[in-house]
């Protein structure tokens, strides 16, 4: 649709303007038609039953009216066709004066000619994105010219130009007390452009809807269609070319993610949210608040896509939005929240004997507490006599409900009576010739030793008792016997790598407090090893994985396998052409792992072995991507440049510490239970799919691991019972305890489609769509996925417009549900992400890495990834004042001033943008240099300076780094510098360097296509 093909994408010659705009040149077949008969101006509105978030500007030549209150419950719409359709002397008067003398390509939307009838839906194809993978593009042929429309008579039902440049008033979420500011602030407005009021009649049930109506043009006919852009104002700061809309929309007046997040934080930040059955919509994931569990799990553990589920399956399909939930089984408790209660299995009331669901408040008690009804399977289960308690009251609640967490809370843990083997920590270090020549092994071994000696036991007395194993490898495997019975460690060399057989088992995994001296002696000797004679040069990454897995299997314990790799990566078994990428006739994707990687990952999952791979030498070009096995086992991939720079070394130390100290669940099994009238139709995340989407097996997971669960109707739901969703995670802890964490969420049902739309949140839908589409890239073309995503959102907006809005809403009004105002900008950012739309400088390894990193993120991190935080750093006026970051700004180039400093925070990136006109004193305080040209560019570490600005900026960076899932390097980007493209990729409201459309253009076509569906 709006995505411009990049230079590395082939395309056939077409008309010059069509290629520059990047629009799909397809035109409707048959007679020309008017897709929007009453589409004069695109304006923002909200339905009558909700709070309008974006009121319309009421403008005239004399002044501007006051804003409507944000909490008004009326729908602002036009007062009928008579007030909307203003007669004008000539169609050309609808065009702004700025269009004169400019050669602008005509709008690609078909315009209405005299006598034509609105065509059917199948005659009006969607404006789909231009395919970056499509080699042939049909040439564009305009169905008619503007001259014929402008000079010909108009339709009796259309007294003005059918499609005119949309305009927005600047009133955005303002109260009536605010003083309106005009969008075009100049005193003597040119007579060629004017504005007129449209007032509702006193008897009209709908309040007045202000719209801008250009007055008559005095200078004759103009044959060009020119957007009425805000940049025409002489007093307004010019927009960046990437921020400008092709259709004249002012990006500053579009729905804002920043405003949505700020409003939610103002309402819930630091406050208490009571989570109880059939509760209201929770705060956004980006809002830090205290959750009190009163029968419903915390939204940070399980968050529903909608908190009001349609009763009928046809109603759910009609909404075009997914049903499902986001599950973070090991979500951390926030400060001030009550820790999860831990129950012993014999003392806990047993769950359903039919389906295996755990006990929860959604169970219904019958026969004075002797039996209970399971909402997940619809069966009755008997209560064992030792757990029996009578019921009381009309609702039939057990008398011990308040004393039993499994009866009163939405989340709790069950401690199994059986205990397994404790988890181990296995270290595998590459000692090939390339690793020994790199010169970084000494630093790596020192950091490993320093971290191990800092691990303390739970009571804080002495070293930890975690079991440690150590091995080195080149083309062979070197195991170390760390047994206490030996005076010094013994090296055991395994020559046969294909069929690994351990010579001994004792001493391979020893308690840290008992073997720290032996480990220290081995780590000190590793940098002094002699390289292997006849070194083949490359080492398959699967070799240390198979060796570490064999050790854990021999001792029957789960654990983490940390691999420190340097040698060039090669694929094991690459001589077998049938297992390669091109060795099969089955269609494959660049995102698909090899069959060997999947097979090895399955073995790791069954054993509970999480692989973390540290690639110490930068290997981004050529070779197999080594991250499939780590990410499929709950681990991760970390890459460095030989640990030569200080930034790389700091990041290595931070990543290593985070991996070892993060609480992890091993040999995890997640089961999803839903109400008997629903079913689990899909589950999306970083794991190996099993036979059933309702049951997922993972080697390891931590508190950030999030999965998306999709639901579907099997029959109509009972509105009185509601919907229950339960996630039960069974896992082993570091000490070998087997636990089951239970999260239950109860939602209400409704037969009204409008109720379901009210209870969706944009951040939740973004995370759900992201996980679903990023999983689908394994099997489906990217172009198809991007078009499907846009089609779903378009149909959802059309459904909401048709079934949830009053008939008085004109085609020019953009109508969005209250809590989905930010959905278009989120979806556009997802569509043009590097994974789905690669750019010129996007390598395959980078895209594979980003896909896996984002797939694991929770809702908060996903929202920040697709809409980063743009913070202006206020400059201190006086040396005594402490500079603090101001409120976040919209992610567009127009927000950046050349006199300012801006920090861009995303989960995977941290950028500091420096304008060319920043005062020299500020540069001295922050960078210890007064010359802009001498500033460091790229990866940088701020100098430690004793002044207020330096201290506050470094403190802010440390705070933001603590929130990130992994260590990041600070990138300093100077205005006009070559590396500014790194910043442009994060300005998601602008046109992206990889050809993605701007937010304003995407929203325009999203609205146009949704209105066309209804005709």
PDB file of N, CA and C in Angstrom, residues 914-946:
ATOM      1  N   UNK A 914      21.946  14.663  19.021  1.00  0.00           N
ATOM      2  CA  UNK A 914      22.496  15.975  19.348  1.00  0.00           C
ATOM      3  C   UNK A 914      22.251  16.897  18.157  1.00  0.00           C
ATOM      4  N   UNK A 915      21.559  17.997  18.396  1.00  0.00           N
ATOM      5  CA  UNK A 915      21.298  18.973  17.345  1.00  0.00           C
ATOM      6  C   UNK A 915      22.516  19.817  17.037  1.00  0.00           C
ATOM      7  N   UNK A 916      22.506  20.406  15.859  1.00  0.00           N
ATOM      8  CA  UNK A 916      23.669  21.199  15.420  1.00  0.00           C
ATOM      9  C   UNK A 916      23.791  22.520  16.167  1.00  0.00           C
ATOM     10  N   UNK A 917      22.716  22.980  16.784  1.00  0.00           N
ATOM     11  CA  UNK A 917      22.735  24.276  17.448  1.00  0.00           C
ATOM     12  C   UNK A 917      22.719  24.162  18.965  1.00  0.00           C
ATOM     13  N   UNK A 918      23.132  23.023  19.483  1.00  0.00           N
ATOM     14  CA  UNK A 918      23.234  22.876  20.930  1.00  0.00           C
ATOM     15  C   UNK A 918      24.332  23.813  21.438  1.00  0.00           C
ATOM     16  N   UNK A 919      24.093  24.541  22.506  1.00  0.00           N
ATOM     17  CA  UNK A 919      25.118  25.482  23.000  1.00  0.00           C
ATOM     18  C   UNK A 919      26.424  24.777  23.325  1.00  0.00           C
ATOM     19  N   UNK A 920      27.498  25.482  23.105  1.00  0.00           N
ATOM     20  CA  UNK A 920      28.823  24.907  23.346  1.00  0.00           C
ATOM     21  C   UNK A 920      29.019  24.558  24.813  1.00  0.00           C
ATOM     22  N   UNK A 921      28.439  25.359  25.719  1.00  0.00           N
ATOM     23  CA  UNK A 921      28.589  25.042  27.144  1.00  0.00           C
ATOM     24  C   UNK A 921      27.930  23.718  27.490  1.00  0.00           C
ATOM     25  N   UNK A 922      26.814  23.407  26.813  1.00  0.00           N
ATOM     26  CA  UNK A 922      26.156  22.116  27.049  1.00  0.00           C
ATOM     27  C   UNK A 922      27.019  20.965  26.550  1.00  0.00           C
ATOM     28  N   UNK A 923      27.644  21.138  25.403  1.00  0.00           N
ATOM     29  CA  UNK A 923      28.522  20.091  24.884  1.00  0.00           C
ATOM     30  C   UNK A 923      29.697  19.856  25.828  1.00  0.00           C
ATOM     31  N   UNK A 924      30.196  20.905  26.421  1.00  0.00           N
ATOM     32  CA  UNK A 924      31.310  20.755  27.361  1.00  0.00           C
ATOM     33  C   UNK A 924      30.862  20.002  28.597  1.00  0.00           C
ATOM     34  N   UNK A 925      29.675  20.318  29.105  1.00  0.00           N
ATOM     35  CA  UNK A 925      29.197  19.672  30.321  1.00  0.00           C
ATOM     36  C   UNK A 925      28.884  18.196  30.108  1.00  0.00           C
ATOM     37  N   UNK A 926      28.470  17.828  28.893  1.00  0.00           N
ATOM     38  CA  UNK A 926      28.055  16.450  28.651  1.00  0.00           C
ATOM     39  C   UNK A 926      29.148  15.620  27.981  1.00  0.00           C
ATOM     40  N   UNK A 927      29.878  16.190  27.016  1.00  0.00           N
ATOM     41  CA  UNK A 927      30.854  15.433  26.240  1.00  0.00           C
ATOM     42  C   UNK A 927      32.295  15.891  26.477  1.00  0.00           C
ATOM     43  N   UNK A 928      32.466  16.936  27.251  1.00  0.00           N
ATOM     44  CA  UNK A 928      33.798  17.478  27.535  1.00  0.00           C
ATOM     45  C   UNK A 928      34.475  17.988  26.264  1.00  0.00           C
ATOM     46  N   UNK A 929      33.688  18.529  25.359  1.00  0.00           N
ATOM     47  CA  UNK A 929      34.208  19.169  24.164  1.00  0.00           C
ATOM     48  C   UNK A 929      33.235  20.262  23.750  1.00  0.00           C
ATOM     49  N   UNK A 930      33.753  21.336  23.197  1.00  0.00           N
ATOM     50  CA  UNK A 930      32.906  22.459  22.813  1.00  0.00           C
ATOM     51  C   UNK A 930      32.634  22.508  21.323  1.00  0.00           C
ATOM     52  N   UNK A 931      33.255  21.658  20.575  1.00  0.00           N
ATOM     53  CA  UNK A 931      33.118  21.667  19.112  1.00  0.00           C
ATOM     54  C   UNK A 931      32.156  20.559  18.685  1.00  0.00           C
ATOM     55  N   UNK A 932      31.109  20.906  17.930  1.00  0.00           N
ATOM     56  CA  UNK A 932      30.129  19.918  17.485  1.00  0.00           C
ATOM     57  C   UNK A 932      30.756  18.908  16.545  1.00  0.00           C
ATOM     58  N   UNK A 933      31.638  19.360  15.667  1.00  0.00           N
ATOM     59  CA  UNK A 933      32.236  18.459  14.683  1.00  0.00           C
ATOM     60  C   UNK A 933      33.150  17.427  15.316  1.00  0.00           C
ATOM     61  N   UNK A 934      33.674  17.718  16.490  1.00  0.00           N
ATOM     62  CA  UNK A 934      34.582  16.781  17.145  1.00  0.00           C
ATOM     63  C   UNK A 934      33.864  15.817  18.072  1.00  0.00           C
ATOM     64  N   UNK A 935      32.558  15.893  18.129  1.00  0.00           N
ATOM     65  CA  UNK A 935      31.805  14.970  18.982  1.00  0.00           C
ATOM     66  C   UNK A 935      31.953  13.543  18.473  1.00  0.00           C
ATOM     67  N   UNK A 936      32.035  12.572  19.372  1.00  0.00           N
ATOM     68  CA  UNK A 936      32.064  11.172  18.925  1.00  0.00           C
ATOM     69  C   UNK A 936      30.718  10.782  18.352  1.00  0.00           C
ATOM     70  N   UNK A 937      30.740   9.954  17.340  1.00  0.00           N
ATOM     71  CA  UNK A 937      29.519   9.494  16.698  1.00  0.00           C
ATOM     72  C   UNK A 937      29.513   7.980  16.680  1.00  0.00           C
ATOM     73  N   UNK A 938      28.346   7.392  16.907  1.00  0.00           N
ATOM     74  CA  UNK A 938      28.240   5.940  16.960  1.00  0.00           C
ATOM     75  C   UNK A 938      28.253   5.454  18.397  1.00  0.00           C
ATOM     76  N   UNK A 939      28.806   4.255  18.607  1.00  0.00           N
ATOM     77  CA  UNK A 939      28.855   3.665  19.945  1.00  0.00           C
ATOM     78  C   UNK A 939      29.788   4.486  20.828  1.00  0.00           C
ATOM     79  N   UNK A 940      29.246   4.976  21.926  1.00  0.00           N
ATOM     80  CA  UNK A 940      29.992   5.900  22.768  1.00  0.00           C
ATOM     81  C   UNK A 940      29.629   5.663  24.220  1.00  0.00           C
ATOM     82  N   UNK A 941      30.559   5.996  25.081  1.00  0.00           N
ATOM     83  CA  UNK A 941      30.315   6.020  26.514  1.00  0.00           C
ATOM     84  C   UNK A 941      30.533   7.446  26.997  1.00  0.00           C
ATOM     85  N   UNK A 942      29.526   7.977  27.667  1.00  0.00           N
ATOM     86  CA  UNK A 942      29.630   9.363  28.129  1.00  0.00           C
ATOM     87  C   UNK A 942      30.721   9.485  29.185  1.00  0.00           C
ATOM     88  N   UNK A 943      31.505  10.535  29.110  1.00  0.00           N
ATOM     89  CA  UNK A 943      32.536  10.732  30.139  1.00  0.00           C
ATOM     90  C   UNK A 943      31.903  11.061  31.494  1.00  0.00           C
ATOM     91  N   UNK A 944      32.577  10.670  32.539  1.00  0.00           N
ATOM     92  CA  UNK A 944      32.099  10.932  33.900  1.00  0.00           C
ATOM     93  C   UNK A 944      32.559  12.327  34.292  1.00  0.00           C
ATOM     94  N   UNK A 945      31.624  13.265  34.313  1.00  0.00           N
ATOM     95  CA  UNK A 945      31.924  14.657  34.643  1.00  0.00           C
ATOM     96  C   UNK A 945      31.065  15.067  35.830  1.00  0.00           C
ATOM     97  N   UNK A 946      31.633  15.887  36.668  1.00  0.00           N
ATOM     98  CA  UNK A 946      30.958  16.312  37.883  1.00  0.00           C
ATOM     99  C   UNK A 946      30.191  17.611  37.625  1.00  0.00           C
TER     100      UNK A 946
END
